[in-house]
PDB file of C-alpha atoms in Angstrom:
ATOM      1  CA  MET A   1       0.076  -0.047   0.149  1.00  0.00           C
ATOM      2  CA  ALA A   2       1.452   3.369  -0.785  1.00  0.00           C
ATOM      3  CA  ASN A   3       1.499   4.687   2.817  1.00  0.00           C
ATOM      4  CA  ARG A   4       2.597   1.453   4.687  1.00  0.00           C
ATOM      5  CA  THR A   5       5.322   2.735   7.091  1.00  0.00           C
ATOM      6  CA  PRO A   6       7.704  -0.188   7.392  1.00  0.00           C
ATOM      7  CA  GLY A   7      10.385   1.965   8.426  1.00  0.00           C
ATOM      8  CA  GLY A   8       8.278   2.940  11.600  1.00  0.00           C
ATOM      9  CA  GLU A   9       9.593   6.282  13.642  1.00  0.00           C
ATOM     10  CA  ASN A  10      10.918   7.962  10.689  1.00  0.00           C
ATOM     11  CA  ALA A  11       7.324   8.036   8.971  1.00  0.00           C
ATOM     12  CA  ALA A  12       5.332   8.367  12.239  1.00  0.00           C
ATOM     13  CA  LEU A  13       3.198  11.767  12.007  1.00  0.00           C
ATOM     14  CA  PHE A  14       2.754  14.185  15.142  1.00  0.00           C
ATOM     15  CA  LEU A  15      -0.371  16.245  15.282  1.00  0.00           C
ATOM     16  CA  ASP A  16       1.283  19.183  13.856  1.00  0.00           C
ATOM     17  CA  ASP A  17       1.706  17.041  10.511  1.00  0.00           C
ATOM     18  CA  LEU A  18      -1.871  16.070  10.234  1.00  0.00           C
ATOM     19  CA  HIS A  19      -4.718  17.972   8.745  1.00  0.00           C
ATOM     20  CA  VAL A  20      -8.702  17.686   8.175  1.00  0.00           C
ATOM     21  CA  GLY A  21      -9.289  15.522   5.087  1.00  0.00           C
ATOM     22  CA  GLN A  22      -5.927  13.619   5.244  1.00  0.00           C
ATOM     23  CA  ARG A  23      -6.154  10.108   3.936  1.00  0.00           C
ATOM     24  CA  PHE A  24      -4.683   6.659   4.944  1.00  0.00           C
ATOM     25  CA  THR A  25      -4.928   3.253   3.356  1.00  0.00           C
ATOM     26  CA  SER A  26      -3.948   0.048   5.554  1.00  0.00           C
ATOM     27  CA  GLY A  27      -2.529  -3.289   4.722  1.00  0.00           C
ATOM     28  CA  ALA A  28      -4.838  -6.363   3.895  1.00  0.00           C
ATOM     29  CA  HIS A  29      -5.733  -9.060   6.419  1.00  0.00           C
ATOM     30  CA  ALA A  30      -7.535 -12.147   5.246  1.00  0.00           C
ATOM     31  CA  MET A  31     -10.035 -13.893   7.642  1.00  0.00           C
ATOM     32  CA  ASP A  32     -10.544 -17.841   7.756  1.00  0.00           C
ATOM     33  CA  GLU A  33     -13.261 -19.792   9.316  1.00  0.00           C
ATOM     34  CA  GLU A  34     -10.596 -20.943  11.984  1.00  0.00           C
ATOM     35  CA  GLN A  35      -9.736 -17.224  12.896  1.00  0.00           C
ATOM     36  CA  LEU A  36     -13.187 -16.819  13.323  1.00  0.00           C
ATOM     37  CA  ARG A  37     -14.019 -19.544  15.286  1.00  0.00           C
ATOM     38  CA  ALA A  38     -11.048 -19.296  17.717  1.00  0.00           C
ATOM     39  CA  PHE A  39     -11.524 -15.535  18.486  1.00  0.00           C
ATOM     40  CA  ALA A  40     -15.444 -16.553  19.480  1.00  0.00           C
ATOM     41  CA  ARG A  41     -14.535 -19.373  21.397  1.00  0.00           C
ATOM     42  CA  GLU A  42     -12.532 -16.735  23.523  1.00  0.00           C
ATOM     43  CA  PHE A  43     -14.587 -13.963  23.777  1.00  0.00           C
ATOM     44  CA  ASP A  44     -17.892 -14.407  21.459  1.00  0.00           C
ATOM     45  CA  PRO A  45     -19.212 -18.076  22.030  1.00  0.00           C
ATOM     46  CA  GLN A  46     -22.373 -17.677  20.338  1.00  0.00           C
ATOM     47  CA  PRO A  47     -23.733 -20.143  17.466  1.00  0.00           C
ATOM     48  CA  PHE A  48     -23.724 -17.833  14.569  1.00  0.00           C
ATOM     49  CA  HIS A  49     -19.875 -17.534  15.166  1.00  0.00           C
ATOM     50  CA  LEU A  50     -18.862 -21.063  16.571  1.00  0.00           C
ATOM     51  CA  ASP A  51     -20.797 -23.316  14.260  1.00  0.00           C
ATOM     52  CA  ALA A  52     -21.601 -23.099  10.570  1.00  0.00           C
ATOM     53  CA  GLU A  53     -24.506 -25.588  10.622  1.00  0.00           C
ATOM     54  CA  ALA A  54     -25.945 -24.083  13.778  1.00  0.00           C
ATOM     55  CA  ALA A  55     -25.334 -20.438  12.100  1.00  0.00           C
ATOM     56  CA  LYS A  56     -27.583 -21.252   8.977  1.00  0.00           C
ATOM     57  CA  GLY A  57     -30.517 -20.998  11.493  1.00  0.00           C
ATOM     58  CA  THR A  58     -29.763 -17.692  12.816  1.00  0.00           C
ATOM     59  CA  LEU A  59     -30.444 -14.156  11.840  1.00  0.00           C
ATOM     60  CA  PHE A  60     -26.786 -14.155  10.035  1.00  0.00           C
ATOM     61  CA  GLN A  61     -27.770 -17.404   7.571  1.00  0.00           C
ATOM     62  CA  GLY A  62     -24.543 -18.468   8.120  1.00  0.00           C
ATOM     63  CA  LEU A  63     -21.105 -18.290  10.213  1.00  0.00           C
ATOM     64  CA  VAL A  64     -20.033 -14.454  10.955  1.00  0.00           C
ATOM     65  CA  ALA A  65     -17.268 -13.230  12.596  1.00  0.00           C
ATOM     66  CA  SER A  66     -18.000 -11.430  15.778  1.00  0.00           C
ATOM     67  CA  GLY A  67     -18.171  -7.822  15.665  1.00  0.00           C
ATOM     68  CA  TRP A  68     -15.479  -7.249  18.427  1.00  0.00           C
ATOM     69  CA  HIS A  69     -13.130  -9.596  15.748  1.00  0.00           C
ATOM     70  CA  THR A  70     -13.787  -7.390  12.745  1.00  0.00           C
ATOM     71  CA  ALA A  71     -12.656  -4.276  15.066  1.00  0.00           C
ATOM     72  CA  ALA A  72      -9.705  -6.186  16.502  1.00  0.00           C
ATOM     73  CA  VAL A  73      -8.486  -7.130  13.192  1.00  0.00           C
ATOM     74  CA  THR A  74      -8.951  -3.160  12.150  1.00  0.00           C
ATOM     75  CA  MET A  75      -7.209  -2.156  15.086  1.00  0.00           C
ATOM     76  CA  ARG A  76      -4.141  -4.550  13.588  1.00  0.00           C
ATOM     77  CA  LEU A  77      -4.562  -2.658  10.311  1.00  0.00           C
ATOM     78  CA  LEU A  78      -4.220   0.785  11.843  1.00  0.00           C
ATOM     79  CA  VAL A  79      -1.265  -0.469  13.943  1.00  0.00           C
ATOM     80  CA  GLU A  80       0.559  -1.907  11.554  1.00  0.00           C
ATOM     81  CA  GLY A  81       0.821   1.077   9.403  1.00  0.00           C
ATOM     82  CA  GLY A  82      -2.882   2.057   8.603  1.00  0.00           C
ATOM     83  CA  LEU A  83      -2.564   5.064  10.813  1.00  0.00           C
ATOM     84  CA  PRO A  84       0.949   5.975  11.458  1.00  0.00           C
ATOM     85  CA  ILE A  85       1.017   8.035  14.604  1.00  0.00           C
ATOM     86  CA  ALA A  86       3.540   9.248  16.502  1.00  0.00           C
ATOM     87  CA  GLY A  87       3.593   7.357  19.882  1.00  0.00           C
ATOM     88  CA  GLY A  88       1.074   4.755  18.573  1.00  0.00           C
ATOM     89  CA  VAL A  89      -2.623   4.745  17.735  1.00  0.00           C
ATOM     90  CA  ILE A  90      -4.286   5.403  21.356  1.00  0.00           C
ATOM     91  CA  GLY A  91      -8.142   5.941  21.596  1.00  0.00           C
ATOM     92  CA  ALA A  92     -10.435   7.339  24.288  1.00  0.00           C
ATOM     93  CA  GLY A  93     -13.032   6.286  22.550  1.00  0.00           C
ATOM     94  CA  ALA A  94     -15.207   5.729  19.474  1.00  0.00           C
ATOM     95  CA  GLU A  95     -18.480   5.124  17.776  1.00  0.00           C
ATOM     96  CA  ILE A  96     -18.667   1.826  16.045  1.00  0.00           C
ATOM     97  CA  THR A  97     -21.133   0.202  13.456  1.00  0.00           C
ATOM     98  CA  TRP A  98     -21.172  -2.964  11.502  1.00  0.00           C
ATOM     99  CA  PRO A  99     -22.895  -2.467   8.242  1.00  0.00           C
ATOM    100  CA  ARG A 100     -22.904  -6.077   7.116  1.00  0.00           C
ATOM    101  CA  PRO A 101     -20.852  -9.142   9.114  1.00  0.00           C
ATOM    102  CA  THR A 102     -17.302 -10.183   7.981  1.00  0.00           C
ATOM    103  CA  ARG A 103     -17.549 -13.772   6.745  1.00  0.00           C
ATOM    104  CA  PRO A 104     -14.964 -16.524   6.440  1.00  0.00           C
ATOM    105  CA  GLY A 105     -12.914 -15.865   3.279  1.00  0.00           C
ATOM    106  CA  ASP A 106     -13.100 -12.036   3.423  1.00  0.00           C
ATOM    107  CA  THR A 107     -10.056  -9.957   2.997  1.00  0.00           C
ATOM    108  CA  LEU A 108     -10.381  -6.596   4.955  1.00  0.00           C
ATOM    109  CA  HIS A 109      -8.573  -3.432   4.809  1.00  0.00           C
ATOM    110  CA  VAL A 110      -9.364  -0.170   6.289  1.00  0.00           C
ATOM    111  CA  GLU A 111      -9.628   3.087   4.503  1.00  0.00           C
ATOM    112  CA  SER A 112      -9.054   6.295   7.277  1.00  0.00           C
ATOM    113  CA  GLU A 113      -9.802   9.806   6.822  1.00  0.00           C
ATOM    114  CA  VAL A 114      -8.898  12.512   9.513  1.00  0.00           C
ATOM    115  CA  LEU A 115     -12.210  14.360  10.368  1.00  0.00           C
ATOM    116  CA  GLU A 116     -11.110  17.166  13.236  1.00  0.00           C
ATOM    117  CA  LEU A 117      -8.217  18.191  15.166  1.00  0.00           C
ATOM    118  CA  ARG A 118      -8.487  19.837  18.668  1.00  0.00           C
ATOM    119  CA  PRO A 119      -5.954  20.633  21.493  1.00  0.00           C
ATOM    120  CA  SER A 120      -6.326  18.298  24.517  1.00  0.00           C
ATOM    121  CA  ARG A 121      -8.048  20.190  27.705  1.00  0.00           C
ATOM    122  CA  SER A 122      -5.905  18.198  29.669  1.00  0.00           C
ATOM    123  CA  ASN A 123      -2.801  17.832  28.174  1.00  0.00           C
ATOM    124  CA  PRO A 124      -0.888  20.699  26.360  1.00  0.00           C
ATOM    125  CA  GLY A 125       1.528  18.535  24.855  1.00  0.00           C
ATOM    126  CA  HIS A 126      -1.102  16.260  23.052  1.00  0.00           C
ATOM    127  CA  GLY A 127      -4.041  16.805  20.831  1.00  0.00           C
ATOM    128  CA  VAL A 128      -7.266  14.929  20.107  1.00  0.00           C
ATOM    129  CA  VAL A 129      -7.688  13.966  16.437  1.00  0.00           C
ATOM    130  CA  THR A 130     -11.054  12.526  15.398  1.00  0.00           C
ATOM    131  CA  VAL A 131     -10.445   9.786  12.643  1.00  0.00           C
ATOM    132  CA  ARG A 132     -13.381   7.965  10.872  1.00  0.00           C
ATOM    133  CA  SER A 133     -11.602   4.564   9.719  1.00  0.00           C
ATOM    134  CA  GLU A 134     -13.946   2.187   7.197  1.00  0.00           C
ATOM    135  CA  THR A 135     -13.306  -1.426   6.870  1.00  0.00           C
ATOM    136  CA  ARG A 136     -14.144  -2.904   4.040  1.00  0.00           C
ATOM    137  CA  ASN A 137     -14.010  -6.843   2.422  1.00  0.00           C
ATOM    138  CA  HIS A 138     -12.527  -7.720  -0.667  1.00  0.00           C
ATOM    139  CA  LEU A 139     -15.773  -6.978  -2.532  1.00  0.00           C
ATOM    140  CA  GLY A 140     -15.430  -3.564  -1.401  1.00  0.00           C
ATOM    141  CA  GLU A 141     -18.241  -3.845   0.662  1.00  0.00           C
ATOM    142  CA  LEU A 142     -18.303  -1.645   4.104  1.00  0.00           C
ATOM    143  CA  VAL A 143     -18.379  -4.255   7.313  1.00  0.00           C
ATOM    144  CA  GLN A 144     -17.396  -1.825   9.947  1.00  0.00           C
ATOM    145  CA  VAL A 145     -17.260   2.330  10.630  1.00  0.00           C
ATOM    146  CA  LEU A 146     -15.527   3.241  13.047  1.00  0.00           C
ATOM    147  CA  VAL A 147     -15.321   6.874  14.399  1.00  0.00           C
ATOM    148  CA  ALA A 148     -12.539   7.359  16.931  1.00  0.00           C
ATOM    149  CA  LYS A 149     -10.818  10.078  19.070  1.00  0.00           C
ATOM    150  CA  LEU A 150      -7.235   9.513  19.176  1.00  0.00           C
ATOM    151  CA  VAL A 151      -4.619  11.058  21.491  1.00  0.00           C
ATOM    152  CA  VAL A 152      -1.766  12.415  19.475  1.00  0.00           C
ATOM    153  CA  PRO A 153       1.202  14.075  20.439  1.00  0.00           C
ATOM    154  CA  ARG A 154       2.438  17.259  19.337  1.00  0.00           C
ATOM    155  CA  ARG A 155       6.059  17.442  17.838  1.00  0.00           C
ATOM    156  CA  THR A 156       8.319  18.679  20.352  1.00  0.00           C
TER     157      THR A 156
ATOM    158  CA  MET B   1     -24.388 -13.325  40.422  1.00  0.00           C
ATOM    159  CA  ALA B   2     -28.256 -13.076  40.925  1.00  0.00           C
ATOM    160  CA  ASN B   3     -28.864 -12.855  37.340  1.00  0.00           C
ATOM    161  CA  ARG B   4     -26.834 -15.614  36.095  1.00  0.00           C
ATOM    162  CA  THR B   5     -28.296 -17.627  33.883  1.00  0.00           C
ATOM    163  CA  PRO B   6     -26.889 -21.191  34.010  1.00  0.00           C
ATOM    164  CA  GLY B   7     -30.228 -22.718  32.639  1.00  0.00           C
ATOM    165  CA  GLY B   8     -29.992 -21.028  28.880  1.00  0.00           C
ATOM    166  CA  GLU B   9     -32.950 -21.200  26.981  1.00  0.00           C
ATOM    167  CA  ASN B  10     -35.393 -20.993  29.955  1.00  0.00           C
ATOM    168  CA  ALA B  11     -34.220 -17.726  31.219  1.00  0.00           C
ATOM    169  CA  ALA B  12     -33.494 -15.707  28.202  1.00  0.00           C
ATOM    170  CA  LEU B  13     -35.449 -12.497  27.557  1.00  0.00           C
ATOM    171  CA  PHE B  14     -37.297 -11.628  24.478  1.00  0.00           C
ATOM    172  CA  LEU B  15     -37.974  -8.269  23.815  1.00  0.00           C
ATOM    173  CA  ASP B  16     -41.610  -8.392  25.327  1.00  0.00           C
ATOM    174  CA  ASP B  17     -39.621  -9.062  28.492  1.00  0.00           C
ATOM    175  CA  LEU B  18     -37.827  -6.308  28.492  1.00  0.00           C
ATOM    176  CA  HIS B  19     -38.566  -2.670  29.919  1.00  0.00           C
ATOM    177  CA  VAL B  20     -36.560   0.726  30.780  1.00  0.00           C
ATOM    178  CA  GLY B  21     -34.521   1.139  33.460  1.00  0.00           C
ATOM    179  CA  GLN B  22     -34.067  -3.029  33.996  1.00  0.00           C
ATOM    180  CA  ARG B  23     -30.675  -4.194  35.177  1.00  0.00           C
ATOM    181  CA  PHE B  24     -28.340  -6.882  35.041  1.00  0.00           C
ATOM    182  CA  THR B  25     -24.687  -7.642  36.401  1.00  0.00           C
ATOM    183  CA  SER B  26     -22.268 -10.073  34.937  1.00  0.00           C
ATOM    184  CA  GLY B  27     -19.759 -12.526  35.964  1.00  0.00           C
ATOM    185  CA  ALA B  28     -16.453 -11.712  36.721  1.00  0.00           C
ATOM    186  CA  HIS B  29     -13.361 -12.102  34.643  1.00  0.00           C
ATOM    187  CA  ALA B  30      -9.666 -12.065  35.994  1.00  0.00           C
ATOM    188  CA  MET B  31      -7.166 -10.118  33.498  1.00  0.00           C
ATOM    189  CA  ASP B  32      -3.528 -11.396  34.027  1.00  0.00           C
ATOM    190  CA  GLU B  33      -0.479  -9.982  32.016  1.00  0.00           C
ATOM    191  CA  GLU B  34      -0.064 -13.084  29.939  1.00  0.00           C
ATOM    192  CA  GLN B  35      -3.859 -12.408  28.492  1.00  0.00           C
ATOM    193  CA  LEU B  36      -3.005  -8.702  27.833  1.00  0.00           C
ATOM    194  CA  ARG B  37       0.217  -9.358  26.041  1.00  0.00           C
ATOM    195  CA  ALA B  38      -1.602 -12.707  23.487  1.00  0.00           C
ATOM    196  CA  PHE B  39      -4.212  -9.985  22.748  1.00  0.00           C
ATOM    197  CA  ALA B  40      -1.851  -7.266  21.979  1.00  0.00           C
ATOM    198  CA  ARG B  41       0.489  -9.916  20.181  1.00  0.00           C
ATOM    199  CA  GLU B  42      -2.551 -10.836  17.720  1.00  0.00           C
ATOM    200  CA  PHE B  43      -4.399  -7.417  17.511  1.00  0.00           C
ATOM    201  CA  ASP B  44      -2.833  -4.436  19.069  1.00  0.00           C
ATOM    202  CA  PRO B  45       1.156  -4.755  19.188  1.00  0.00           C
ATOM    203  CA  GLN B  46       2.046  -1.548  20.758  1.00  0.00           C
ATOM    204  CA  PRO B  47       4.679  -1.403  23.310  1.00  0.00           C
ATOM    205  CA  PHE B  48       2.413  -0.318  26.181  1.00  0.00           C
ATOM    206  CA  HIS B  49      -0.085  -3.600  25.699  1.00  0.00           C
ATOM    207  CA  LEU B  50       3.338  -5.975  25.363  1.00  0.00           C
ATOM    208  CA  ASP B  51       6.472  -4.627  27.017  1.00  0.00           C
ATOM    209  CA  ALA B  52       6.236  -3.811  30.928  1.00  0.00           C
ATOM    210  CA  GLU B  53       9.423  -1.916  30.830  1.00  0.00           C
ATOM    211  CA  ALA B  54       8.744  -0.003  27.683  1.00  0.00           C
ATOM    212  CA  ALA B  55       5.239   0.659  28.901  1.00  0.00           C
ATOM    213  CA  LYS B  56       7.164   3.041  31.919  1.00  0.00           C
ATOM    214  CA  GLY B  57       7.904   5.638  29.543  1.00  0.00           C
ATOM    215  CA  THR B  58       4.725   5.989  27.695  1.00  0.00           C
ATOM    216  CA  LEU B  59       1.501   7.866  28.308  1.00  0.00           C
ATOM    217  CA  PHE B  60       0.174   4.725  30.405  1.00  0.00           C
ATOM    218  CA  GLN B  61       3.204   4.669  32.898  1.00  0.00           C
ATOM    219  CA  GLY B  62       2.700   0.883  32.535  1.00  0.00           C
ATOM    220  CA  LEU B  63       1.517  -2.116  30.738  1.00  0.00           C
ATOM    221  CA  VAL B  64      -2.292  -1.629  30.217  1.00  0.00           C
ATOM    222  CA  ALA B  65      -4.929  -4.047  28.079  1.00  0.00           C
ATOM    223  CA  SER B  66      -5.669  -2.902  24.526  1.00  0.00           C
ATOM    224  CA  GLY B  67      -8.969  -1.463  24.705  1.00  0.00           C
ATOM    225  CA  TRP B  68     -10.501  -3.836  22.274  1.00  0.00           C
ATOM    226  CA  HIS B  69      -9.224  -6.479  24.716  1.00  0.00           C
ATOM    227  CA  THR B  70     -11.407  -4.716  27.588  1.00  0.00           C
ATOM    228  CA  ALA B  71     -14.209  -4.830  24.775  1.00  0.00           C
ATOM    229  CA  ALA B  72     -14.048  -8.545  24.012  1.00  0.00           C
ATOM    230  CA  VAL B  73     -13.808  -9.427  27.933  1.00  0.00           C
ATOM    231  CA  THR B  74     -16.963  -7.619  28.159  1.00  0.00           C
ATOM    232  CA  MET B  75     -18.749  -8.863  25.420  1.00  0.00           C
ATOM    233  CA  ARG B  76     -17.646 -12.888  26.601  1.00  0.00           C
ATOM    234  CA  LEU B  77     -19.251 -11.322  30.190  1.00  0.00           C
ATOM    235  CA  LEU B  78     -22.336 -10.606  28.704  1.00  0.00           C
ATOM    236  CA  VAL B  79     -22.667 -13.314  26.538  1.00  0.00           C
ATOM    237  CA  GLU B  80     -22.200 -15.805  29.274  1.00  0.00           C
ATOM    238  CA  GLY B  81     -25.160 -14.056  31.235  1.00  0.00           C
ATOM    239  CA  GLY B  82     -24.481 -10.886  31.849  1.00  0.00           C
ATOM    240  CA  LEU B  83     -27.293  -9.949  29.523  1.00  0.00           C
ATOM    241  CA  PRO B  84     -29.579 -13.067  28.735  1.00  0.00           C
ATOM    242  CA  ILE B  85     -31.021 -12.093  25.510  1.00  0.00           C
ATOM    243  CA  ALA B  86     -33.364 -14.741  23.589  1.00  0.00           C
ATOM    244  CA  GLY B  87     -31.124 -15.443  20.392  1.00  0.00           C
ATOM    245  CA  GLY B  88     -27.720 -14.055  21.573  1.00  0.00           C
ATOM    246  CA  VAL B  89     -25.957 -10.425  22.104  1.00  0.00           C
ATOM    247  CA  ILE B  90     -26.249  -9.120  18.303  1.00  0.00           C
ATOM    248  CA  GLY B  91     -25.061  -5.550  18.317  1.00  0.00           C
ATOM    249  CA  ALA B  92     -25.729  -3.121  15.009  1.00  0.00           C
ATOM    250  CA  GLY B  93     -23.678  -0.385  16.571  1.00  0.00           C
ATOM    251  CA  ALA B  94     -22.349   0.955  19.683  1.00  0.00           C
ATOM    252  CA  GLU B  95     -20.523   3.974  21.462  1.00  0.00           C
ATOM    253  CA  ILE B  96     -17.444   3.296  23.538  1.00  0.00           C
ATOM    254  CA  THR B  97     -15.031   5.192  25.711  1.00  0.00           C
ATOM    255  CA  TRP B  98     -12.449   3.964  28.035  1.00  0.00           C
ATOM    256  CA  PRO B  99     -12.228   6.097  31.158  1.00  0.00           C
ATOM    257  CA  ARG B 100      -9.215   4.559  32.184  1.00  0.00           C
ATOM    258  CA  PRO B 101      -7.404   1.601  31.060  1.00  0.00           C
ATOM    259  CA  THR B 102      -7.284  -2.201  32.329  1.00  0.00           C
ATOM    260  CA  ARG B 103      -4.209  -3.114  34.064  1.00  0.00           C
ATOM    261  CA  PRO B 104      -2.662  -6.906  34.603  1.00  0.00           C
ATOM    262  CA  GLY B 105      -4.529  -8.159  37.879  1.00  0.00           C
ATOM    263  CA  ASP B 106      -7.672  -6.120  37.325  1.00  0.00           C
ATOM    264  CA  THR B 107     -10.815  -8.638  37.631  1.00  0.00           C
ATOM    265  CA  LEU B 108     -13.520  -7.059  35.493  1.00  0.00           C
ATOM    266  CA  HIS B 109     -17.402  -7.426  35.692  1.00  0.00           C
ATOM    267  CA  VAL B 110     -20.268  -5.853  33.688  1.00  0.00           C
ATOM    268  CA  GLU B 111     -23.318  -3.748  35.328  1.00  0.00           C
ATOM    269  CA  SER B 112     -25.770  -3.031  32.040  1.00  0.00           C
ATOM    270  CA  GLU B 113     -28.935  -1.265  32.159  1.00  0.00           C
ATOM    271  CA  VAL B 114     -31.628  -1.026  29.759  1.00  0.00           C
ATOM    272  CA  LEU B 115     -32.041   2.467  27.954  1.00  0.00           C
ATOM    273  CA  GLU B 116     -34.442   2.234  25.368  1.00  0.00           C
ATOM    274  CA  LEU B 117     -37.008  -0.218  23.328  1.00  0.00           C
ATOM    275  CA  ARG B 118     -37.895   0.331  19.973  1.00  0.00           C
ATOM    276  CA  PRO B 119     -39.666  -1.684  16.937  1.00  0.00           C
ATOM    277  CA  SER B 120     -37.324  -2.307  14.694  1.00  0.00           C
ATOM    278  CA  ARG B 121     -38.132  -0.559  11.236  1.00  0.00           C
ATOM    279  CA  SER B 122     -36.740  -3.264   8.705  1.00  0.00           C
ATOM    280  CA  ASN B 123     -37.477  -6.362  10.742  1.00  0.00           C
ATOM    281  CA  PRO B 124     -41.150  -6.836  12.468  1.00  0.00           C
ATOM    282  CA  GLY B 125     -40.291  -9.929  14.260  1.00  0.00           C
ATOM    283  CA  HIS B 126     -37.195  -8.257  16.064  1.00  0.00           C
ATOM    284  CA  GLY B 127     -36.674  -4.595  18.268  1.00  0.00           C
ATOM    285  CA  VAL B 128     -34.027  -2.713  19.154  1.00  0.00           C
ATOM    286  CA  VAL B 129     -32.985  -2.205  22.570  1.00  0.00           C
ATOM    287  CA  THR B 130     -30.299   0.331  23.783  1.00  0.00           C
ATOM    288  CA  VAL B 131     -28.430  -0.755  26.525  1.00  0.00           C
ATOM    289  CA  ARG B 132     -25.562   0.876  28.493  1.00  0.00           C
ATOM    290  CA  SER B 133     -22.905  -1.557  29.828  1.00  0.00           C
ATOM    291  CA  GLU B 134     -19.978  -0.363  32.361  1.00  0.00           C
ATOM    292  CA  THR B 135     -17.396  -2.355  32.937  1.00  0.00           C
ATOM    293  CA  ARG B 136     -15.624  -2.070  36.422  1.00  0.00           C
ATOM    294  CA  ASN B 137     -12.360  -3.448  37.950  1.00  0.00           C
ATOM    295  CA  HIS B 138     -12.109  -4.775  41.598  1.00  0.00           C
ATOM    296  CA  LEU B 139     -12.030  -1.658  43.122  1.00  0.00           C
ATOM    297  CA  GLY B 140     -15.069  -0.273  41.337  1.00  0.00           C
ATOM    298  CA  GLU B 141     -13.077   1.833  38.794  1.00  0.00           C
ATOM    299  CA  LEU B 142     -15.023   2.535  35.553  1.00  0.00           C
ATOM    300  CA  VAL B 143     -12.816   0.850  32.728  1.00  0.00           C
ATOM    301  CA  GLN B 144     -15.060   1.299  29.675  1.00  0.00           C
ATOM    302  CA  VAL B 145     -18.776   2.776  29.405  1.00  0.00           C
ATOM    303  CA  LEU B 146     -20.483   0.891  26.284  1.00  0.00           C
ATOM    304  CA  VAL B 147     -24.088   2.148  24.914  1.00  0.00           C
ATOM    305  CA  ALA B 148     -24.768  -0.856  22.384  1.00  0.00           C
ATOM    306  CA  LYS B 149     -27.523  -0.929  19.943  1.00  0.00           C
ATOM    307  CA  LEU B 150     -28.965  -4.784  20.220  1.00  0.00           C
ATOM    308  CA  VAL B 151     -31.245  -6.570  17.817  1.00  0.00           C
ATOM    309  CA  VAL B 152     -33.651  -8.506  20.153  1.00  0.00           C
ATOM    310  CA  PRO B 153     -36.602 -10.642  19.007  1.00  0.00           C
ATOM    311  CA  ARG B 154     -40.054 -10.569  19.617  1.00  0.00           C
ATOM    312  CA  ARG B 155     -41.830 -13.547  21.596  1.00  0.00           C
ATOM    313  CA  THR B 156     -43.450 -15.420  18.732  1.00  0.00           C
TER     314      THR B 156
END
């Protein structure tokens, strides 16, 4: 991807480097049935995340990933270069929606856009940056929208 | 806990059984350093989630759980009886904040309250229920607030 940052620190962005409308694209992650079931066994043990046969009779009509699994994979893609912020990707809170579920075989990537920048009230060395991150599958279908408030350091 | 539902189906609640102000309390889950690091290795590989020494020099001044790990453990506690809803705990979206991080040694539980009930626009057999779930550690400190919109079936 164009803005992957394998070099790490060199490419990391401070508050001063960000502007509204700035966009980033992550790498990709392929989801398979075993990953879905392993996450669900540990964190979301419901039939529509665990058992393809049982899932057919549910609202989802087949096996789907936990929404929290989609969120966790999105975070991995942001941390690995999808959002190259100095000091790391640190969220204070977020709004999240799952317009459709992630299914086995989906390959996900994340497209992010800076929506707002403001100084931190409590910490003058930092700002709060609102970022909208859309997670899409390989067909371009939207599986998650995350609007997160991130804590980002100023360049000192 | 008073409203754990080991019996499963018998205690599961339909839309018709819920009312605004209704409260639920989950069981408890103890978080240790190995769990924190295992989640972080897979989904949120940042120094403040992985390495206690490196974490001392960060905003968190010590090792903390990924917010998404706190969210995933909260989901487990809701699914295991913290929110005994017929058909399972199915979220369409949520607002989430992390007022303070989860740290190794914290034991978490979840207190939930029904905020709103409304019919589903798209599916007459279901309703949308807004639930606020507070995740607290063993000191009673708030580590996460989740306000989620859940899809809940009517009793047929």
